[in-house]
PDB file of N, CA and C in Angstrom:
ATOM      1  N   UNK A  24       2.100 -27.541   4.909  1.00 69.00           N
ATOM      2  CA  UNK A  24       1.104 -26.871   5.523  1.00 69.00           C
ATOM      3  C   UNK A  24       1.505 -25.431   5.768  1.00 69.00           C
ATOM      4  N   UNK A  25       2.555 -25.078   6.385  1.00 85.00           N
ATOM      5  CA  UNK A  25       2.946 -23.877   6.701  1.00 85.00           C
ATOM      6  C   UNK A  25       3.331 -22.933   5.540  1.00 85.00           C
ATOM      7  N   UNK A  26       3.634 -23.636   4.341  1.00 87.00           N
ATOM      8  CA  UNK A  26       3.957 -22.807   3.175  1.00 87.00           C
ATOM      9  C   UNK A  26       2.667 -22.276   2.632  1.00 87.00           C
ATOM     10  N   UNK A  27       1.507 -23.085   2.678  1.00 90.00           N
ATOM     11  CA  UNK A  27       0.275 -22.552   2.361  1.00 90.00           C
ATOM     12  C   UNK A  27      -0.265 -21.396   3.219  1.00 90.00           C
ATOM     13  N   UNK A  28      -0.016 -21.407   4.468  1.00 91.00           N
ATOM     14  CA  UNK A  28      -0.306 -20.264   5.291  1.00 91.00           C
ATOM     15  C   UNK A  28       0.500 -19.127   5.014  1.00 91.00           C
ATOM     16  N   UNK A  29       1.759 -19.243   4.742  1.00 91.00           N
ATOM     17  CA  UNK A  29       2.610 -18.252   4.353  1.00 91.00           C
ATOM     18  C   UNK A  29       2.209 -17.589   3.067  1.00 91.00           C
ATOM     19  N   UNK A  30       1.811 -18.436   2.114  1.00 91.00           N
ATOM     20  CA  UNK A  30       1.186 -17.999   0.774  1.00 91.00           C
ATOM     21  C   UNK A  30      -0.002 -17.106   1.026  1.00 91.00           C
ATOM     22  N   UNK A  31      -0.894 -17.572   1.871  1.00 93.00           N
ATOM     23  CA  UNK A  31      -2.120 -16.712   2.050  1.00 93.00           C
ATOM     24  C   UNK A  31      -1.843 -15.531   2.716  1.00 93.00           C
ATOM     25  N   UNK A  32      -0.852 -15.413   3.734  1.00 93.00           N
ATOM     26  CA  UNK A  32      -0.482 -14.245   4.455  1.00 93.00           C
ATOM     27  C   UNK A  32       0.234 -13.267   3.503  1.00 93.00           C
ATOM     28  N   UNK A  33       0.966 -13.793   2.590  1.00 93.00           N
ATOM     29  CA  UNK A  33       1.658 -12.904   1.605  1.00 93.00           C
ATOM     30  C   UNK A  33       0.750 -12.306   0.666  1.00 93.00           C
ATOM     31  N   UNK A  34      -0.218 -13.113   0.194  1.00 94.00           N
ATOM     32  CA  UNK A  34      -1.184 -12.655  -0.714  1.00 94.00           C
ATOM     33  C   UNK A  34      -2.104 -11.629  -0.087  1.00 94.00           C
ATOM     34  N   UNK A  35      -2.416 -11.730   1.266  1.00 94.00           N
ATOM     35  CA  UNK A  35      -3.133 -10.677   1.897  1.00 94.00           C
ATOM     36  C   UNK A  35      -2.332  -9.323   2.144  1.00 94.00           C
ATOM     37  N   UNK A  36      -0.992  -9.638   2.268  1.00 93.00           N
ATOM     38  CA  UNK A  36      -0.094  -8.436   2.448  1.00 93.00           C
ATOM     39  C   UNK A  36       0.069  -7.806   1.229  1.00 93.00           C
ATOM     40  N   UNK A  37       0.186  -8.448   0.099  1.00 94.00           N
ATOM     41  CA  UNK A  37       0.177  -7.867  -1.191  1.00 94.00           C
ATOM     42  C   UNK A  37      -1.049  -7.016  -1.437  1.00 94.00           C
ATOM     43  N   UNK A  38      -2.233  -7.526  -1.246  1.00 93.00           N
ATOM     44  CA  UNK A  38      -3.447  -6.799  -1.399  1.00 93.00           C
ATOM     45  C   UNK A  38      -3.465  -5.611  -0.549  1.00 93.00           C
ATOM     46  N   UNK A  39      -3.106  -5.586   0.678  1.00 92.00           N
ATOM     47  CA  UNK A  39      -3.121  -4.471   1.537  1.00 92.00           C
ATOM     48  C   UNK A  39      -2.101  -3.431   1.030  1.00 92.00           C
ATOM     49  N   UNK A  40      -0.921  -3.758   0.536  1.00 91.00           N
ATOM     50  CA  UNK A  40       0.056  -2.718   0.137  1.00 91.00           C
ATOM     51  C   UNK A  40      -0.441  -2.126  -1.169  1.00 91.00           C
ATOM     52  N   UNK A  41      -1.171  -2.881  -1.978  1.00 90.00           N
ATOM     53  CA  UNK A  41      -1.650  -2.264  -3.241  1.00 90.00           C
ATOM     54  C   UNK A  41      -3.007  -1.582  -3.069  1.00 90.00           C
ATOM     55  N   UNK A  42      -3.547  -1.610  -1.920  1.00 89.00           N
ATOM     56  CA  UNK A  42      -4.949  -1.048  -1.753  1.00 89.00           C
ATOM     57  C   UNK A  42      -4.745   0.521  -1.575  1.00 89.00           C
ATOM     58  N   UNK A  43      -5.846   1.147  -1.637  1.00 86.00           N
ATOM     59  CA  UNK A  43      -5.979   2.634  -1.515  1.00 86.00           C
ATOM     60  C   UNK A  43      -6.514   3.109  -0.174  1.00 86.00           C
ATOM     61  N   UNK A  44      -6.299   2.282   0.915  1.00 82.00           N
ATOM     62  CA  UNK A  44      -6.743   2.602   2.233  1.00 82.00           C
ATOM     63  C   UNK A  44      -5.941   3.688   2.761  1.00 82.00           C
ATOM     64  N   UNK A  45      -6.520   4.358   3.954  1.00 88.00           N
ATOM     65  CA  UNK A  45      -5.765   5.321   4.613  1.00 88.00           C
ATOM     66  C   UNK A  45      -4.401   4.910   4.933  1.00 88.00           C
ATOM     67  N   UNK A  46      -3.468   5.627   4.872  1.00 89.00           N
ATOM     68  CA  UNK A  46      -2.018   5.290   5.063  1.00 89.00           C
ATOM     69  C   UNK A  46      -1.868   4.657   6.600  1.00 89.00           C
ATOM     70  N   UNK A  47      -2.410   5.264   7.561  1.00 90.00           N
ATOM     71  CA  UNK A  47      -2.312   4.718   9.049  1.00 90.00           C
ATOM     72  C   UNK A  47      -2.940   3.313   9.105  1.00 90.00           C
ATOM     73  N   UNK A  48      -4.067   3.080   8.394  1.00 91.00           N
ATOM     74  CA  UNK A  48      -4.724   1.810   8.433  1.00 91.00           C
ATOM     75  C   UNK A  48      -3.840   0.783   7.745  1.00 91.00           C
ATOM     76  N   UNK A  49      -3.304   1.174   6.520  1.00 91.00           N
ATOM     77  CA  UNK A  49      -2.418   0.238   5.777  1.00 91.00           C
ATOM     78  C   UNK A  49      -1.187  -0.194   6.525  1.00 91.00           C
ATOM     79  N   UNK A  50      -0.601   0.862   7.280  1.00 91.00           N
ATOM     80  CA  UNK A  50       0.573   0.483   8.106  1.00 91.00           C
ATOM     81  C   UNK A  50       0.293  -0.368   9.253  1.00 91.00           C
ATOM     82  N   UNK A  51      -0.929  -0.222   9.836  1.00 93.00           N
ATOM     83  CA  UNK A  51      -1.217  -1.136  10.992  1.00 93.00           C
ATOM     84  C   UNK A  51      -1.570  -2.541  10.375  1.00 93.00           C
ATOM     85  N   UNK A  52      -2.229  -2.643   9.260  1.00 93.00           N
ATOM     86  CA  UNK A  52      -2.583  -3.981   8.803  1.00 93.00           C
ATOM     87  C   UNK A  52      -1.189  -4.629   8.369  1.00 93.00           C
ATOM     88  N   UNK A  53      -0.343  -3.948   7.740  1.00 92.00           N
ATOM     89  CA  UNK A  53       0.968  -4.394   7.183  1.00 92.00           C
ATOM     90  C   UNK A  53       1.760  -4.992   8.339  1.00 92.00           C
ATOM     91  N   UNK A  54       1.886  -4.214   9.592  1.00 93.00           N
ATOM     92  CA  UNK A  54       2.569  -4.630  10.668  1.00 93.00           C
ATOM     93  C   UNK A  54       2.048  -5.939  11.275  1.00 93.00           C
ATOM     94  N   UNK A  55       0.640  -6.038  11.234  1.00 94.00           N
ATOM     95  CA  UNK A  55       0.045  -7.248  11.868  1.00 94.00           C
ATOM     96  C   UNK A  55       0.330  -8.494  10.939  1.00 94.00           C
ATOM     97  N   UNK A  56       0.141  -8.260   9.677  1.00 93.00           N
ATOM     98  CA  UNK A  56       0.499  -9.384   8.629  1.00 93.00           C
ATOM     99  C   UNK A  56       1.927  -9.857   8.732  1.00 93.00           C
ATOM    100  N   UNK A  57       2.759  -8.913   8.751  1.00 92.00           N
ATOM    101  CA  UNK A  57       4.179  -9.248   8.787  1.00 92.00           C
ATOM    102  C   UNK A  57       4.555 -10.018  10.110  1.00 92.00           C
ATOM    103  N   UNK A  58       3.912  -9.597  11.201  1.00 93.00           N
ATOM    104  CA  UNK A  58       4.234 -10.314  12.494  1.00 93.00           C
ATOM    105  C   UNK A  58       3.779 -11.728  12.306  1.00 93.00           C
ATOM    106  N   UNK A  59       2.513 -12.010  11.792  1.00 93.00           N
ATOM    107  CA  UNK A  59       1.994 -13.231  11.616  1.00 93.00           C
ATOM    108  C   UNK A  59       2.965 -14.106  10.713  1.00 93.00           C
ATOM    109  N   UNK A  60       3.337 -13.436   9.571  1.00 91.00           N
ATOM    110  CA  UNK A  60       4.014 -14.151   8.602  1.00 91.00           C
ATOM    111  C   UNK A  60       5.434 -14.601   9.168  1.00 91.00           C
ATOM    112  N   UNK A  61       6.024 -13.668   9.985  1.00 91.00           N
ATOM    113  CA  UNK A  61       7.429 -13.940  10.569  1.00 91.00           C
ATOM    114  C   UNK A  61       7.301 -15.219  11.381  1.00 91.00           C
ATOM    115  N   UNK A  62       6.257 -15.312  12.198  1.00 91.00           N
ATOM    116  CA  UNK A  62       6.170 -16.478  13.021  1.00 91.00           C
ATOM    117  C   UNK A  62       5.930 -17.816  12.238  1.00 91.00           C
ATOM    118  N   UNK A  63       5.305 -17.684  11.067  1.00 88.00           N
ATOM    119  CA  UNK A  63       5.082 -18.823  10.362  1.00 88.00           C
ATOM    120  C   UNK A  63       6.357 -19.221   9.523  1.00 88.00           C
ATOM    121  N   UNK A  64       7.088 -18.286   9.070  1.00 86.00           N
ATOM    122  CA  UNK A  64       8.302 -18.418   8.224  1.00 86.00           C
ATOM    123  C   UNK A  64       9.301 -19.306   8.984  1.00 86.00           C
ATOM    124  N   UNK A  65       9.345 -19.364  10.223  1.00 86.00           N
ATOM    125  CA  UNK A  65      10.306 -20.185  11.005  1.00 86.00           C
ATOM    126  C   UNK A  65       9.959 -21.712  10.751  1.00 86.00           C
ATOM    127  N   UNK A  66       8.700 -22.071  10.464  1.00 84.00           N
ATOM    128  CA  UNK A  66       8.419 -23.378  10.181  1.00 84.00           C
ATOM    129  C   UNK A  66       8.378 -23.931   8.687  1.00 84.00           C
ATOM    130  N   UNK A  67       8.521 -22.888   7.748  1.00 84.00           N
ATOM    131  CA  UNK A  67       8.430 -23.250   6.393  1.00 84.00           C
ATOM    132  C   UNK A  67       9.708 -23.934   5.991  1.00 84.00           C
ATOM    133  N   UNK A  68       9.439 -25.070   5.205  1.00 85.00           N
ATOM    134  CA  UNK A  68      10.562 -25.988   4.741  1.00 85.00           C
ATOM    135  C   UNK A  68      10.696 -25.608   3.241  1.00 85.00           C
ATOM    136  N   UNK A  69      11.968 -26.158   2.803  1.00 86.00           N
ATOM    137  CA  UNK A  69      12.134 -26.069   1.342  1.00 86.00           C
ATOM    138  C   UNK A  69      11.098 -26.711   0.485  1.00 86.00           C
ATOM    139  N   UNK A  70      10.475 -26.001  -0.606  1.00 85.00           N
ATOM    140  CA  UNK A  70       9.509 -26.747  -1.350  1.00 85.00           C
ATOM    141  C   UNK A  70      10.005 -28.072  -2.099  1.00 85.00           C
ATOM    142  N   UNK A  71       9.184 -29.002  -1.963  1.00 87.00           N
ATOM    143  CA  UNK A  71       9.626 -30.276  -2.772  1.00 87.00           C
ATOM    144  C   UNK A  71       8.804 -30.647  -3.855  1.00 87.00           C
ATOM    145  N   UNK A  72       7.499 -30.385  -3.827  1.00 89.00           N
ATOM    146  CA  UNK A  72       6.705 -30.800  -4.845  1.00 89.00           C
ATOM    147  C   UNK A  72       6.612 -29.622  -5.825  1.00 89.00           C
ATOM    148  N   UNK A  73       6.013 -29.833  -7.196  1.00 92.00           N
ATOM    149  CA  UNK A  73       5.778 -28.881  -8.114  1.00 92.00           C
ATOM    150  C   UNK A  73       4.800 -27.653  -7.571  1.00 92.00           C
ATOM    151  N   UNK A  74       3.773 -28.198  -6.840  1.00 91.00           N
ATOM    152  CA  UNK A  74       2.679 -27.284  -6.278  1.00 91.00           C
ATOM    153  C   UNK A  74       3.411 -26.322  -5.340  1.00 91.00           C
ATOM    154  N   UNK A  75       4.270 -26.942  -4.438  1.00 89.00           N
ATOM    155  CA  UNK A  75       4.998 -26.102  -3.422  1.00 89.00           C
ATOM    156  C   UNK A  75       5.922 -25.152  -4.102  1.00 89.00           C
ATOM    157  N   UNK A  76       6.555 -25.439  -5.096  1.00 91.00           N
ATOM    158  CA  UNK A  76       7.464 -24.685  -5.979  1.00 91.00           C
ATOM    159  C   UNK A  76       6.725 -23.533  -6.563  1.00 91.00           C
ATOM    160  N   UNK A  77       5.561 -23.828  -7.035  1.00 93.00           N
ATOM    161  CA  UNK A  77       4.765 -22.701  -7.608  1.00 93.00           C
ATOM    162  C   UNK A  77       4.328 -21.679  -6.574  1.00 93.00           C
ATOM    163  N   UNK A  78       3.892 -22.251  -5.371  1.00 90.00           N
ATOM    164  CA  UNK A  78       3.632 -21.288  -4.257  1.00 90.00           C
ATOM    165  C   UNK A  78       4.751 -20.440  -3.895  1.00 90.00           C
ATOM    166  N   UNK A  79       5.891 -21.081  -3.781  1.00 91.00           N
ATOM    167  CA  UNK A  79       7.146 -20.385  -3.454  1.00 91.00           C
ATOM    168  C   UNK A  79       7.548 -19.211  -4.291  1.00 91.00           C
ATOM    169  N   UNK A  80       7.337 -19.556  -5.676  1.00 93.00           N
ATOM    170  CA  UNK A  80       7.687 -18.607  -6.741  1.00 93.00           C
ATOM    171  C   UNK A  80       6.610 -17.389  -6.620  1.00 93.00           C
ATOM    172  N   UNK A  81       5.402 -17.779  -6.430  1.00 93.00           N
ATOM    173  CA  UNK A  81       4.370 -16.659  -6.246  1.00 93.00           C
ATOM    174  C   UNK A  81       4.662 -15.804  -5.018  1.00 93.00           C
ATOM    175  N   UNK A  82       5.043 -16.320  -4.013  1.00 91.00           N
ATOM    176  CA  UNK A  82       5.496 -15.705  -2.844  1.00 91.00           C
ATOM    177  C   UNK A  82       6.655 -14.822  -3.101  1.00 91.00           C
ATOM    178  N   UNK A  83       7.589 -15.251  -3.766  1.00 93.00           N
ATOM    179  CA  UNK A  83       8.787 -14.404  -4.110  1.00 93.00           C
ATOM    180  C   UNK A  83       8.447 -13.199  -5.005  1.00 93.00           C
ATOM    181  N   UNK A  84       7.564 -13.595  -6.010  1.00 95.00           N
ATOM    182  CA  UNK A  84       7.072 -12.465  -6.819  1.00 95.00           C
ATOM    183  C   UNK A  84       6.370 -11.367  -6.100  1.00 95.00           C
ATOM    184  N   UNK A  85       5.467 -11.797  -5.202  1.00 93.00           N
ATOM    185  CA  UNK A  85       4.813 -10.897  -4.545  1.00 93.00           C
ATOM    186  C   UNK A  85       5.666 -10.194  -3.488  1.00 93.00           C
ATOM    187  N   UNK A  86       6.653 -10.733  -2.915  1.00 93.00           N
ATOM    188  CA  UNK A  86       7.549 -10.128  -2.170  1.00 93.00           C
ATOM    189  C   UNK A  86       8.233  -8.896  -2.741  1.00 93.00           C
ATOM    190  N   UNK A  87       8.624  -9.050  -3.998  1.00 95.00           N
ATOM    191  CA  UNK A  87       9.281  -8.004  -4.749  1.00 95.00           C
ATOM    192  C   UNK A  87       8.337  -6.801  -4.852  1.00 95.00           C
ATOM    193  N   UNK A  88       7.091  -7.043  -5.252  1.00 94.00           N
ATOM    194  CA  UNK A  88       6.132  -6.001  -5.414  1.00 94.00           C
ATOM    195  C   UNK A  88       5.722  -5.438  -4.070  1.00 94.00           C
ATOM    196  N   UNK A  89       5.689  -6.168  -2.986  1.00 94.00           N
ATOM    197  CA  UNK A  89       5.450  -5.640  -1.650  1.00 94.00           C
ATOM    198  C   UNK A  89       6.610  -4.708  -1.168  1.00 94.00           C
ATOM    199  N   UNK A  90       7.847  -5.145  -1.528  1.00 94.00           N
ATOM    200  CA  UNK A  90       9.028  -4.326  -1.269  1.00 94.00           C
ATOM    201  C   UNK A  90       8.916  -2.987  -1.889  1.00 94.00           C
ATOM    202  N   UNK A  91       8.524  -2.977  -3.198  1.00 94.00           N
ATOM    203  CA  UNK A  91       8.421  -1.723  -3.961  1.00 94.00           C
ATOM    204  C   UNK A  91       7.290  -0.830  -3.382  1.00 94.00           C
ATOM    205  N   UNK A  92       6.235  -1.456  -2.957  1.00 92.00           N
ATOM    206  CA  UNK A  92       5.043  -0.784  -2.515  1.00 92.00           C
ATOM    207  C   UNK A  92       5.478  -0.037  -1.134  1.00 92.00           C
ATOM    208  N   UNK A  93       6.203  -0.891  -0.211  1.00 93.00           N
ATOM    209  CA  UNK A  93       6.622  -0.332   1.107  1.00 93.00           C
ATOM    210  C   UNK A  93       7.735   0.739   0.834  1.00 93.00           C
ATOM    211  N   UNK A  94       8.549   0.645  -0.196  1.00 95.00           N
ATOM    212  CA  UNK A  94       9.460   1.737  -0.507  1.00 95.00           C
ATOM    213  C   UNK A  94       8.765   3.109  -0.848  1.00 95.00           C
ATOM    214  N   UNK A  95       7.652   2.900  -1.674  1.00 92.00           N
ATOM    215  CA  UNK A  95       6.868   4.051  -2.059  1.00 92.00           C
ATOM    216  C   UNK A  95       6.185   4.666  -0.797  1.00 92.00           C
ATOM    217  N   UNK A  96       5.797   3.823   0.084  1.00 92.00           N
ATOM    218  CA  UNK A  96       5.216   4.291   1.235  1.00 92.00           C
ATOM    219  C   UNK A  96       6.124   4.977   2.199  1.00 92.00           C
ATOM    220  N   UNK A  97       7.368   4.463   2.303  1.00 94.00           N
ATOM    221  CA  UNK A  97       8.364   5.184   3.054  1.00 94.00           C
ATOM    222  C   UNK A  97       8.778   6.463   2.604  1.00 94.00           C
ATOM    223  N   UNK A  98       8.849   6.619   1.200  1.00 95.00           N
ATOM    224  CA  UNK A  98       9.250   7.811   0.626  1.00 95.00           C
ATOM    225  C   UNK A  98       8.102   8.930   0.696  1.00 95.00           C
ATOM    226  N   UNK A  99       6.892   8.351   0.762  1.00 93.00           N
ATOM    227  CA  UNK A  99       5.749   9.310   0.991  1.00 93.00           C
ATOM    228  C   UNK A  99       5.725   9.976   2.473  1.00 93.00           C
ATOM    229  N   UNK A 100       6.059   8.988   3.369  1.00 93.00           N
ATOM    230  CA  UNK A 100       6.165   9.463   4.820  1.00 93.00           C
ATOM    231  C   UNK A 100       7.342  10.441   4.883  1.00 93.00           C
ATOM    232  N   UNK A 101       8.410  10.153   4.350  1.00 96.00           N
ATOM    233  CA  UNK A 101       9.615  11.099   4.391  1.00 96.00           C
ATOM    234  C   UNK A 101       9.396  12.401   3.807  1.00 96.00           C
ATOM    235  N   UNK A 102       8.509  12.483   2.600  1.00 96.00           N
ATOM    236  CA  UNK A 102       8.085  13.688   2.042  1.00 96.00           C
ATOM    237  C   UNK A 102       7.203  14.436   2.947  1.00 96.00           C
ATOM    238  N   UNK A 103       6.322  13.775   3.664  1.00 94.00           N
ATOM    239  CA  UNK A 103       5.425  14.475   4.564  1.00 94.00           C
ATOM    240  C   UNK A 103       6.144  15.089   5.713  1.00 94.00           C
ATOM    241  N   UNK A 104       7.135  14.395   6.288  1.00 95.00           N
ATOM    242  CA  UNK A 104       7.983  14.847   7.379  1.00 95.00           C
ATOM    243  C   UNK A 104       8.770  16.090   6.953  1.00 95.00           C
ATOM    244  N   UNK A 105       9.386  16.005   5.835  1.00 95.00           N
ATOM    245  CA  UNK A 105       9.990  17.149   5.243  1.00 95.00           C
ATOM    246  C   UNK A 105       9.138  18.396   5.018  1.00 95.00           C
ATOM    247  N   UNK A 106       7.992  18.060   4.460  1.00 95.00           N
ATOM    248  CA  UNK A 106       7.026  19.223   4.210  1.00 95.00           C
ATOM    249  C   UNK A 106       6.526  19.906   5.564  1.00 95.00           C
ATOM    250  N   UNK A 107       6.383  19.023   6.549  1.00 94.00           N
ATOM    251  CA  UNK A 107       5.992  19.530   7.831  1.00 94.00           C
ATOM    252  C   UNK A 107       7.124  20.472   8.519  1.00 94.00           C
ATOM    253  N   UNK A 108       8.322  19.899   8.400  1.00 92.00           N
ATOM    254  CA  UNK A 108       9.412  20.839   8.898  1.00 92.00           C
ATOM    255  C   UNK A 108       9.431  22.096   8.142  1.00 92.00           C
ATOM    256  N   UNK A 109       9.294  22.008   6.848  1.00 92.00           N
ATOM    257  CA  UNK A 109       9.246  23.345   6.024  1.00 92.00           C
ATOM    258  C   UNK A 109       8.161  24.293   6.468  1.00 92.00           C
ATOM    259  N   UNK A 110       7.019  23.625   6.621  1.00 92.00           N
ATOM    260  CA  UNK A 110       5.828  24.527   7.161  1.00 92.00           C
ATOM    261  C   UNK A 110       6.140  25.110   8.438  1.00 92.00           C
ATOM    262  N   UNK A 111       6.790  24.500   9.347  1.00 91.00           N
ATOM    263  CA  UNK A 111       7.036  25.028  10.548  1.00 91.00           C
ATOM    264  C   UNK A 111       8.062  26.170  10.465  1.00 91.00           C
ATOM    265  N   UNK A 112       9.031  26.031   9.644  1.00 89.00           N
ATOM    266  CA  UNK A 112       9.961  27.143   9.400  1.00 89.00           C
ATOM    267  C   UNK A 112       9.319  28.377   8.815  1.00 89.00           C
ATOM    268  N   UNK A 113       8.465  28.089   7.888  1.00 89.00           N
ATOM    269  CA  UNK A 113       7.721  29.186   7.192  1.00 89.00           C
ATOM    270  C   UNK A 113       6.819  29.822   8.205  1.00 89.00           C
ATOM    271  N   UNK A 114       6.192  29.140   8.991  1.00 89.00           N
ATOM    272  CA  UNK A 114       5.251  29.824   9.967  1.00 89.00           C
ATOM    273  C   UNK A 114       6.092  30.610  11.000  1.00 89.00           C
ATOM    274  N   UNK A 115       7.230  30.065  11.356  1.00 86.00           N
ATOM    275  CA  UNK A 115       8.107  30.907  12.434  1.00 86.00           C
ATOM    276  C   UNK A 115       8.542  32.178  11.587  1.00 86.00           C
ATOM    277  N   UNK A 116       8.964  32.034  10.412  1.00 85.00           N
ATOM    278  CA  UNK A 116       9.392  33.333   9.709  1.00 85.00           C
ATOM    279  C   UNK A 116       8.262  34.324   9.547  1.00 85.00           C
ATOM    280  N   UNK A 117       7.182  33.863   9.386  1.00 85.00           N
ATOM    281  CA  UNK A 117       5.940  34.716   9.161  1.00 85.00           C
ATOM    282  C   UNK A 117       5.660  35.386  10.560  1.00 85.00           C
ATOM    283  N   UNK A 118       5.805  34.637  11.584  1.00 87.00           N
ATOM    284  CA  UNK A 118       5.477  35.263  12.956  1.00 87.00           C
ATOM    285  C   UNK A 118       6.533  36.167  13.399  1.00 87.00           C
ATOM    286  N   UNK A 119       7.731  35.943  13.065  1.00 83.00           N
ATOM    287  CA  UNK A 119       8.885  36.869  13.538  1.00 83.00           C
ATOM    288  C   UNK A 119       9.845  36.905  12.378  1.00 83.00           C
ATOM    289  N   UNK A 120       9.606  37.717  11.454  1.00 79.00           N
ATOM    290  CA  UNK A 120      10.370  37.947  10.256  1.00 79.00           C
ATOM    291  C   UNK A 120      11.824  38.331  10.572  1.00 79.00           C
ATOM    292  N   UNK A 121      12.092  38.948  11.572  1.00 78.00           N
ATOM    293  CA  UNK A 121      13.480  39.521  11.909  1.00 78.00           C
ATOM    294  C   UNK A 121      14.251  38.728  12.940  1.00 78.00           C
ATOM    295  N   UNK A 122      13.932  37.469  13.061  1.00 75.00           N
ATOM    296  CA  UNK A 122      14.535  36.677  14.101  1.00 75.00           C
ATOM    297  C   UNK A 122      15.890  36.190  13.557  1.00 75.00           C
ATOM    298  N   UNK A 123      16.050  36.015  12.258  1.00 74.00           N
ATOM    299  CA  UNK A 123      17.352  35.561  11.672  1.00 74.00           C
ATOM    300  C   UNK A 123      18.413  36.629  11.368  1.00 74.00           C
ATOM    301  N   UNK A 124      17.773  37.838  11.533  1.00 71.00           N
ATOM    302  CA  UNK A 124      18.811  39.029  11.200  1.00 71.00           C
ATOM    303  C   UNK A 124      19.417  39.567  12.511  1.00 71.00           C
ATOM    304  N   UNK A 125      20.386  38.678  12.993  1.00 64.00           N
ATOM    305  CA  UNK A 125      21.055  39.098  14.229  1.00 64.00           C
ATOM    306  C   UNK A 125      22.301  39.930  13.995  1.00 64.00           C
ATOM    307  N   UNK A 126      22.194  40.896  13.165  1.00 65.00           N
ATOM    308  CA  UNK A 126      23.401  41.803  12.761  1.00 65.00           C
ATOM    309  C   UNK A 126      23.426  42.844  13.828  1.00 65.00           C
ATOM    310  N   UNK A 127      24.720  43.200  14.103  1.00 61.00           N
ATOM    311  CA  UNK A 127      24.970  44.263  15.045  1.00 61.00           C
ATOM    312  C   UNK A 127      25.334  45.663  14.252  1.00 61.00           C
ATOM    313  N   UNK A 128      25.045  45.641  13.036  1.00 65.00           N
ATOM    314  CA  UNK A 128      25.345  46.982  12.277  1.00 65.00           C
ATOM    315  C   UNK A 128      24.378  47.974  12.715  1.00 65.00           C
ATOM    316  N   UNK A 129      24.811  49.159  12.838  1.00 64.00           N
ATOM    317  CA  UNK A 129      23.972  50.324  13.289  1.00 64.00           C
ATOM    318  C   UNK A 129      23.761  50.462  14.772  1.00 64.00           C
ATOM    319  N   UNK A 130      24.522  49.709  15.593  1.00 66.00           N
ATOM    320  CA  UNK A 130      24.387  49.775  16.884  1.00 66.00           C
ATOM    321  C   UNK A 130      25.301  50.822  17.445  1.00 66.00           C
ATOM    322  N   UNK A 131      24.740  51.759  18.254  1.00 67.00           N
ATOM    323  CA  UNK A 131      25.758  52.876  18.831  1.00 67.00           C
ATOM    324  C   UNK A 131      26.185  52.433  20.021  1.00 67.00           C
ATOM    325  N   UNK A 132      27.585  52.514  20.399  1.00 69.00           N
ATOM    326  CA  UNK A 132      28.069  52.188  21.639  1.00 69.00           C
ATOM    327  C   UNK A 132      28.663  53.555  22.216  1.00 69.00           C
ATOM    328  N   UNK A 133      28.273  53.762  23.455  1.00 72.00           N
ATOM    329  CA  UNK A 133      28.682  54.997  24.173  1.00 72.00           C
ATOM    330  C   UNK A 133      29.954  54.676  24.868  1.00 72.00           C
ATOM    331  N   UNK A 134      31.082  55.349  24.457  1.00 76.00           N
ATOM    332  CA  UNK A 134      32.335  55.049  24.978  1.00 76.00           C
ATOM    333  C   UNK A 134      32.689  56.013  26.169  1.00 76.00           C
ATOM    334  N   UNK A 135      31.870  56.936  26.724  1.00 72.00           N
ATOM    335  CA  UNK A 135      32.275  57.805  27.636  1.00 72.00           C
ATOM    336  C   UNK A 135      32.365  57.182  29.116  1.00 72.00           C
ATOM    337  N   UNK A 136      31.664  56.096  29.325  1.00 58.00           N
ATOM    338  CA  UNK A 136      31.690  55.454  30.647  1.00 58.00           C
ATOM    339  C   UNK A 136      32.846  54.334  30.742  1.00 58.00           C
TER     340      UNK A 136
END
């Protein structure tokens, strides 16, 4: 029974990862489905019948595709974080272009005192 529930949750997780939803909505749905599936996986037993083995194979196939989809999502988020940092640096350079030129060349020191 728990294998069938795990199968349905994995199927739903696969469809969410492959969907074109907003990234934040997708992440929220994935987190909820993973939490449900984690609680079910504790009760899943080794498949014994041919039908259970087929379900287990489908779950494993979907897991590989889910993993690759999650990797793509992670890389997309990392790229966005990197781009945001780059935009902040560019804006700071635009606002104060001479901030990084901390050179002391051309400074006159008065030695009389």
